[in-house]
PDB file of C-alpha atoms in Angstrom:
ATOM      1  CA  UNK A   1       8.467 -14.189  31.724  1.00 53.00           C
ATOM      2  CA  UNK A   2      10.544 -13.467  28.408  1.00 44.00           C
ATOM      3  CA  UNK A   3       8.055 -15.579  26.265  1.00 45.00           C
ATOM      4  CA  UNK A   4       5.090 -14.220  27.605  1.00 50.00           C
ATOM      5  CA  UNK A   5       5.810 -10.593  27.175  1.00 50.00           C
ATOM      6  CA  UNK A   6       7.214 -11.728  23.245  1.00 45.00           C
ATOM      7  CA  UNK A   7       3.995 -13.188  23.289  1.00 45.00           C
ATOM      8  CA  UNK A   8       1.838  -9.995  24.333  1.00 42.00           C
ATOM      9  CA  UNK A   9       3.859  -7.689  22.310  1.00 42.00           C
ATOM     10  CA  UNK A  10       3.413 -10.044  19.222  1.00 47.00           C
ATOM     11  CA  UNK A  11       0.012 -10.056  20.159  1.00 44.00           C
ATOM     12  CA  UNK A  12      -0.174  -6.145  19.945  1.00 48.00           C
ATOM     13  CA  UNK A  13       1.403  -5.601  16.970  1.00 48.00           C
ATOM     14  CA  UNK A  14      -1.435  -7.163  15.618  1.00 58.00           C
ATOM     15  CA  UNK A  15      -3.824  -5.342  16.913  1.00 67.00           C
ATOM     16  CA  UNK A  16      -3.574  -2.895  13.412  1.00 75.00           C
ATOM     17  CA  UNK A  17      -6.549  -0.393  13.084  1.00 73.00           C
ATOM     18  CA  UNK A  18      -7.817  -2.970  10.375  1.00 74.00           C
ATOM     19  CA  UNK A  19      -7.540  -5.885  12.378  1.00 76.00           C
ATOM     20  CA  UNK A  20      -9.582  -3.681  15.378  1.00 80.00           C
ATOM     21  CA  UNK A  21     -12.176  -2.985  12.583  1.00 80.00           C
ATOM     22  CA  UNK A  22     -12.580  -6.515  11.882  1.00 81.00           C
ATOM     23  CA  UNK A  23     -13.146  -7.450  15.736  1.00 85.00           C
ATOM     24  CA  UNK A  24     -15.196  -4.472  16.139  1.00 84.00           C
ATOM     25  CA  UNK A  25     -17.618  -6.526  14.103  1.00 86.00           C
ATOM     26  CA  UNK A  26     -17.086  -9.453  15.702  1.00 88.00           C
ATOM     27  CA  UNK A  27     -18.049  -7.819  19.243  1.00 89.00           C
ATOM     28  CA  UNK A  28     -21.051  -5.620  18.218  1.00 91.00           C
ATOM     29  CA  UNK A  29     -23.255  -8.619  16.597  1.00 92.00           C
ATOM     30  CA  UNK A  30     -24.516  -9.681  20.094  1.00 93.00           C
ATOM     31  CA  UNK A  31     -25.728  -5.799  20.331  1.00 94.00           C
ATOM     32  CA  UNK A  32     -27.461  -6.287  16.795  1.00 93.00           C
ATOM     33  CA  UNK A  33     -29.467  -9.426  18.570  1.00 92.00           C
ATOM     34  CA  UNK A  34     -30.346  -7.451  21.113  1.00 92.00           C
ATOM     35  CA  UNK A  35     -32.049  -5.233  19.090  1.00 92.00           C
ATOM     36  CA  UNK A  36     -33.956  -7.238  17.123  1.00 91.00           C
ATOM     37  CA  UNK A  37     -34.705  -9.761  20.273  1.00 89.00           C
ATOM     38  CA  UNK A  38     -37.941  -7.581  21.134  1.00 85.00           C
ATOM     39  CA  UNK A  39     -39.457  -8.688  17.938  1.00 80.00           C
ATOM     40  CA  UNK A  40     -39.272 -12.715  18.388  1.00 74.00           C
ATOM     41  CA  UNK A  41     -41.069 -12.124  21.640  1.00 73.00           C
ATOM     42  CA  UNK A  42     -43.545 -10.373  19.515  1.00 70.00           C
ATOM     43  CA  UNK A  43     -42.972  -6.691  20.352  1.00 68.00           C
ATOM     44  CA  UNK A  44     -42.909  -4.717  16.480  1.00 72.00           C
ATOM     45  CA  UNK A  45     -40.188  -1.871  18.384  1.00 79.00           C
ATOM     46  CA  UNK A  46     -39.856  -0.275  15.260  1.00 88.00           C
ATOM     47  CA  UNK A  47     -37.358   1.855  17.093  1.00 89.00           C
ATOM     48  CA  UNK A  48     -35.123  -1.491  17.917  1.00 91.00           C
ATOM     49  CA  UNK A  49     -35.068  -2.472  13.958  1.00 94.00           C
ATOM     50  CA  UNK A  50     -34.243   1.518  12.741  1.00 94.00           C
ATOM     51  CA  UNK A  51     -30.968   1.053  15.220  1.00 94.00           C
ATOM     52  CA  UNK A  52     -30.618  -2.393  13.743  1.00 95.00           C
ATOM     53  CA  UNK A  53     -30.261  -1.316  10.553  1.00 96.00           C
ATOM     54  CA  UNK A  54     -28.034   1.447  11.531  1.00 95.00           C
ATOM     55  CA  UNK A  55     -25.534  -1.196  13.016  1.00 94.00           C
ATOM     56  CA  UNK A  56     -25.732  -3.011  10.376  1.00 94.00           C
ATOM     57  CA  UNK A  57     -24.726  -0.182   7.865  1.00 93.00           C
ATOM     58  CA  UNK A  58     -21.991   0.574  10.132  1.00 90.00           C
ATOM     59  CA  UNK A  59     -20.939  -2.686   9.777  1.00 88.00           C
ATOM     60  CA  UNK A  60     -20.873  -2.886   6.199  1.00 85.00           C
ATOM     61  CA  UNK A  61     -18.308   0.436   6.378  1.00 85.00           C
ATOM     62  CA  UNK A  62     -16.206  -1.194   9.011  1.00 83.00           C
ATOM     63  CA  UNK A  63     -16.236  -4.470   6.178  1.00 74.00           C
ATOM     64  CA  UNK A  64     -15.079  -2.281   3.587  1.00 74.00           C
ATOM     65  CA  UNK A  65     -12.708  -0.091   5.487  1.00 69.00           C
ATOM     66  CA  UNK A  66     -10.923  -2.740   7.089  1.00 67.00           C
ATOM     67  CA  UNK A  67      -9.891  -4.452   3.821  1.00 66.00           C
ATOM     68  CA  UNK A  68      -9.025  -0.935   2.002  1.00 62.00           C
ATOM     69  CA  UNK A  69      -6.705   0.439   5.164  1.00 65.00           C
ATOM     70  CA  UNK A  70      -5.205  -2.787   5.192  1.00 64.00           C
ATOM     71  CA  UNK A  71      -4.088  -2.949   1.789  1.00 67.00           C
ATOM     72  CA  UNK A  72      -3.542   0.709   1.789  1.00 69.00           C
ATOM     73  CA  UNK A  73      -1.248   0.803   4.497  1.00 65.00           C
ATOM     74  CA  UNK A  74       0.607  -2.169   3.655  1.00 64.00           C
ATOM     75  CA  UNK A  75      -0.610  -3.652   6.678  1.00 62.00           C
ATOM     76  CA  UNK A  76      -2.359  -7.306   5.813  1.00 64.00           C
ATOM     77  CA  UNK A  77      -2.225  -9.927   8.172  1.00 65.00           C
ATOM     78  CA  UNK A  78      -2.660 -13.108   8.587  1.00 68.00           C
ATOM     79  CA  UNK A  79      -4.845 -12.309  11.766  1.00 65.00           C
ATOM     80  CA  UNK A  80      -6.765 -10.530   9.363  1.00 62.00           C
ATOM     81  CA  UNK A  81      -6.922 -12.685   6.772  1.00 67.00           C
ATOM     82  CA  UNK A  82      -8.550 -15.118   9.051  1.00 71.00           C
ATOM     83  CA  UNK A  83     -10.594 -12.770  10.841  1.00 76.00           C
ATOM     84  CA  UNK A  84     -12.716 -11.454   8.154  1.00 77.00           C
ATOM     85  CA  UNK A  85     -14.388 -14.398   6.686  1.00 78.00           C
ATOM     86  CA  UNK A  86     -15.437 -15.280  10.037  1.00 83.00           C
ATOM     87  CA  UNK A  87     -16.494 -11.807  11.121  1.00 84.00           C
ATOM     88  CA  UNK A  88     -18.714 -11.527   8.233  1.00 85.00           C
ATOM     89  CA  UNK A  89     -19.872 -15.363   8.503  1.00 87.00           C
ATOM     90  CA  UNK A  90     -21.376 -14.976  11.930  1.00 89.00           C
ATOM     91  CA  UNK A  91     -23.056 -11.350  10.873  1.00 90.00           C
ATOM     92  CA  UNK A  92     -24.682 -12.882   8.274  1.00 91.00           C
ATOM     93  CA  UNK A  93     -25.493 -16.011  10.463  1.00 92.00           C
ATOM     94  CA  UNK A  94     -27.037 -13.728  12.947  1.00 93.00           C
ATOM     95  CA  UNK A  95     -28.920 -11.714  11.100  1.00 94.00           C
ATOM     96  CA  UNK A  96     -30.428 -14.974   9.083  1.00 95.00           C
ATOM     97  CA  UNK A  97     -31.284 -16.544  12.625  1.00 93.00           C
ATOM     98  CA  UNK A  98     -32.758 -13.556  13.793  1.00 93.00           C
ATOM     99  CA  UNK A  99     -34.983 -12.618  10.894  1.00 95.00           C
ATOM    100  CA  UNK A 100     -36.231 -15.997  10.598  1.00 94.00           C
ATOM    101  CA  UNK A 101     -36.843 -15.897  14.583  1.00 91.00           C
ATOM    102  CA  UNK A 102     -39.133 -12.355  13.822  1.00 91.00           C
ATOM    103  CA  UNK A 103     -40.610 -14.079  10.816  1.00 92.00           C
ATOM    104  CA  UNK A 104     -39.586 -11.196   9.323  1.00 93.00           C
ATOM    105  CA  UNK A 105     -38.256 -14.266   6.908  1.00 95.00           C
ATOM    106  CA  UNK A 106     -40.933 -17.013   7.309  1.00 93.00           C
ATOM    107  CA  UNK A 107     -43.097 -19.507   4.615  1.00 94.00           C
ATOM    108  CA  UNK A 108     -40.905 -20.827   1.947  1.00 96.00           C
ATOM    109  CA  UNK A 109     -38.624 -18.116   2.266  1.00 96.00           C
ATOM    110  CA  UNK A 110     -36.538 -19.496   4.962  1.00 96.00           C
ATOM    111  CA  UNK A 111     -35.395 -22.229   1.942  1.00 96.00           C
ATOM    112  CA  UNK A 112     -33.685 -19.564   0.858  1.00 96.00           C
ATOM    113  CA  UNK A 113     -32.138 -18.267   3.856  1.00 95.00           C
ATOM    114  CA  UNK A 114     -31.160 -22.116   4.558  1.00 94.00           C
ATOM    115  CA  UNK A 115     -29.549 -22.404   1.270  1.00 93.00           C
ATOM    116  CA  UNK A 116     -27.141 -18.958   2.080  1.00 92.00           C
ATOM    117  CA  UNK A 117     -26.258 -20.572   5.749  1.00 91.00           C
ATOM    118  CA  UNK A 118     -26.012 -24.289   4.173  1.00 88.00           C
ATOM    119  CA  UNK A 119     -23.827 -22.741   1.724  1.00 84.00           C
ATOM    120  CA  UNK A 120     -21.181 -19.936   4.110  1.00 82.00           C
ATOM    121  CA  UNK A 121     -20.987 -23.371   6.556  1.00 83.00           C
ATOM    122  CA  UNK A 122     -20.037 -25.797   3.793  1.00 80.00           C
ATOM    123  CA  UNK A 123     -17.771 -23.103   1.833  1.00 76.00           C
ATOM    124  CA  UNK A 124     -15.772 -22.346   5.119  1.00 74.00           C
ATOM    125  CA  UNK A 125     -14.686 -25.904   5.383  1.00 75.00           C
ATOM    126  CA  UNK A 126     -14.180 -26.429   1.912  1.00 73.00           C
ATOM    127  CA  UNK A 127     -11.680 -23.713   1.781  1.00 70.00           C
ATOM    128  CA  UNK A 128     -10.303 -24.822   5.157  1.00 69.00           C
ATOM    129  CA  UNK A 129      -9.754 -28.386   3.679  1.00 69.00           C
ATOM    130  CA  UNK A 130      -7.918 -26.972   0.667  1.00 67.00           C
ATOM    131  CA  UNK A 131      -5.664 -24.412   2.466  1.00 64.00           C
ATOM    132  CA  UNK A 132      -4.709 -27.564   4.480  1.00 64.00           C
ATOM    133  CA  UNK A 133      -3.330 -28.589   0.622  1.00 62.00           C
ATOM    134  CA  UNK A 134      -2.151 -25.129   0.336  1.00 63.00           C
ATOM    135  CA  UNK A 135      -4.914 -24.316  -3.018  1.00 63.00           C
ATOM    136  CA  UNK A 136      -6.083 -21.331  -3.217  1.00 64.00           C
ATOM    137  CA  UNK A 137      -9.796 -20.350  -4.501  1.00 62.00           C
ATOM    138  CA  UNK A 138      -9.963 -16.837  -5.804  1.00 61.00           C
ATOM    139  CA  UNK A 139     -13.629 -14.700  -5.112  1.00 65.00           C
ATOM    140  CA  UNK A 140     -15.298 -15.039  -8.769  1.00 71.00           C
ATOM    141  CA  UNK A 141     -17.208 -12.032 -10.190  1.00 81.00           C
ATOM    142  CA  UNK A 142     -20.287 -14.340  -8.975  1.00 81.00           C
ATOM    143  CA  UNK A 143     -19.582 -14.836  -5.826  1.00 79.00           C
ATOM    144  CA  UNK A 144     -18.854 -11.191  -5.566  1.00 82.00           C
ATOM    145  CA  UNK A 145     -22.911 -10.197  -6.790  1.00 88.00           C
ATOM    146  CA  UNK A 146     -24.116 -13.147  -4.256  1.00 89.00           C
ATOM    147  CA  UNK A 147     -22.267 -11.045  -1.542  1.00 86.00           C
ATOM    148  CA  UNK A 148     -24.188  -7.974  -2.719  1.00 89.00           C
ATOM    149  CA  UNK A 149     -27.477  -9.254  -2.790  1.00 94.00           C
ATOM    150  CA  UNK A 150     -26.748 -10.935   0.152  1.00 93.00           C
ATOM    151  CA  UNK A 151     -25.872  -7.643   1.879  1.00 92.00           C
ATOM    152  CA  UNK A 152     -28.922  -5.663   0.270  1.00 94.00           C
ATOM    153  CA  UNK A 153     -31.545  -8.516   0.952  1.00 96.00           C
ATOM    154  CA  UNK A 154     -30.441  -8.340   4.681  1.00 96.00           C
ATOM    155  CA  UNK A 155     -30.622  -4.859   5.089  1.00 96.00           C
ATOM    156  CA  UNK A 156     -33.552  -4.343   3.372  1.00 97.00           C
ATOM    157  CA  UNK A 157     -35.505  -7.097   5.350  1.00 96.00           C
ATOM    158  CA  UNK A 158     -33.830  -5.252   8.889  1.00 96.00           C
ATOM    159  CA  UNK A 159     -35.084  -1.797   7.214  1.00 96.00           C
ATOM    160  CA  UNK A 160     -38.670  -3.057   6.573  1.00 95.00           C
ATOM    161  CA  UNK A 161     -39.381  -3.897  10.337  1.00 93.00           C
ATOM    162  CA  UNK A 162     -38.753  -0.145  11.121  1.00 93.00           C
ATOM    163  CA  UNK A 163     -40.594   1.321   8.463  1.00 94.00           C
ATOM    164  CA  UNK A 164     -43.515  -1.052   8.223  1.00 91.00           C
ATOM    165  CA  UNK A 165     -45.697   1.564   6.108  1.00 92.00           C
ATOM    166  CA  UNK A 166     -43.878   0.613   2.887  1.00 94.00           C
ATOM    167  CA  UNK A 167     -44.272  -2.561   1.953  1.00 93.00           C
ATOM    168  CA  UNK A 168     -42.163  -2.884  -0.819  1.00 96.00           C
ATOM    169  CA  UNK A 169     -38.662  -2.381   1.540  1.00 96.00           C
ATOM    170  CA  UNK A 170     -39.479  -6.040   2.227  1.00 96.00           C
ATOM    171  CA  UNK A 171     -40.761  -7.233  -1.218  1.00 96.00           C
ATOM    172  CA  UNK A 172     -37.011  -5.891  -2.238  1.00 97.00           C
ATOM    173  CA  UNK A 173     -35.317  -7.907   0.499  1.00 97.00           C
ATOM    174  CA  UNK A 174     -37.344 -10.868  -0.303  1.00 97.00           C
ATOM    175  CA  UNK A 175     -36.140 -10.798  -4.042  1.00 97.00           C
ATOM    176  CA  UNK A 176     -33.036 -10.029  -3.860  1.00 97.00           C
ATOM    177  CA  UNK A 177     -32.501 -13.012  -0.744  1.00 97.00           C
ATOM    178  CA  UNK A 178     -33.914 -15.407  -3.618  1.00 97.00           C
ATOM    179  CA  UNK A 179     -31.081 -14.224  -6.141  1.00 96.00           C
ATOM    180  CA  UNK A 180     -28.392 -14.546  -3.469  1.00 95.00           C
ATOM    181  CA  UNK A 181     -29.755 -17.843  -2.531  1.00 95.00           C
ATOM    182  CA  UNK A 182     -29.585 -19.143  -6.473  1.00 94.00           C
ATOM    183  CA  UNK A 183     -26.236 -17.274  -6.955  1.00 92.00           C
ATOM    184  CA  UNK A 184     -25.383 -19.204  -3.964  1.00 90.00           C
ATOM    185  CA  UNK A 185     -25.786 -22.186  -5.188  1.00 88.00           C
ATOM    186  CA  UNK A 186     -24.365 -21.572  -8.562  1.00 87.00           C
ATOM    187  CA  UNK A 187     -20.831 -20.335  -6.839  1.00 83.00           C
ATOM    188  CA  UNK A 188     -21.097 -22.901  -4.122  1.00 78.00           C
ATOM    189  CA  UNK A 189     -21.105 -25.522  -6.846  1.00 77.00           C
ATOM    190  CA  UNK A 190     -18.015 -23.870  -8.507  1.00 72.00           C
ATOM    191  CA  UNK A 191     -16.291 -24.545  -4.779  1.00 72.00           C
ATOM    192  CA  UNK A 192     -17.008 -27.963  -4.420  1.00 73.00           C
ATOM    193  CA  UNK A 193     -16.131 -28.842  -7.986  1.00 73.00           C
ATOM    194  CA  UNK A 194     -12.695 -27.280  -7.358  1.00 68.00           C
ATOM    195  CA  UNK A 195     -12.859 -29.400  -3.830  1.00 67.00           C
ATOM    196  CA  UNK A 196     -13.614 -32.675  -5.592  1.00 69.00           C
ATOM    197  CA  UNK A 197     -10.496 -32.757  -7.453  1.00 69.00           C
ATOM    198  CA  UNK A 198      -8.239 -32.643  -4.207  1.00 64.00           C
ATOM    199  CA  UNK A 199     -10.001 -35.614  -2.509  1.00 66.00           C
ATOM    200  CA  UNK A 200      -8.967 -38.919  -3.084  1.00 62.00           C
TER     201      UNK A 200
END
């Protein structure tokens, strides 16, 4: 009975207003599906991708808040530092799936889309094989601009199915998915050279 309540009061003090941020975006992707399902069964509910992209910019505060309070308040975690990659992984993932499902990405645009998910899978155990050898791999200034045009191409590409009258919303998330997908592959490179000199 001791252990367990150690364990739930461990459990609690984790449970820091970052660390809540971080699973708040965890637990509001399948909502973000939802709203774009309509689409893939070939409804254009404008009104479901406007509240899409709303999420989705709410998300992207939650992203930055969460990292800012934490270091802020002194407050960073290891839950956290685990959390976060993976809240932001399956976002992405989602998003990717679901746009591609809308054919709001479609033609030889999904390559690029494949290249970003190719790359988050590959990168996450990468740097899960190298913690395991306790090496770190810092975020370059690179990988920092793919994350931006990442972030931008998806949003824009959300945006454009609820404003369909202006055409170049999408032409500016198709873009700037091609420039994450080639800084992807630059910075994804840089990983797996790093990678290659811890196998044996």
């Amino acid at each position: 009975m001791l252990v367990c309540r150690a364990g739930l009061w461990q459990f609690a003090a984790m449970l820091t207003l970052p660390n809540l941020l971080t699973l708040s975006r965890i637990v509001t992707v399948p909502l973000l599906v939802a709203l774009l399902w309509p689409a893939e069964q070939g409804a254009r509910w404008t009104t479901g991708y406007a509240l899409a992209f709303a999420l989705y910019c709410l998300m992207g505060v939650t992203d930055y808040f969460d990292g800012y309070l934490a270091r802020a308040q002194g407050t960073v975690s290891k839950l956290g530092v685990f959390l976060d990659p993976i809240a932001d992984k399956i976002m992405v993932g989602a998003v990717i799936l679901m746009l591609a499902a809308t054919r709001d990405i479609a033609g030889i645009h999904i390559a690029a889309a494949m290249i970003i998910l190719l790359r988050e899978i590959a990168v996450s155990g990468l740097r899960e094989f190298l913690a395991g050898l306790q090496v770190s791999v810092p975020v370059s200034r690179l990988a920092k601009w793919k994350t931006t045009f990442q972030i931008i191409a998806l949003g824009a590409l959300i945006l454009a199915g609820a404003v369909p009258q202006f055409p170049f919303v999408q032409t500016v998330g198709i873009v700037t998915l091609w420039a994450a997908a080639m800084l992807t592959l630059v910075t994804g490179w840089d990983y797996l050279r790093v990678g290659i000199k811890h196998m044996d």
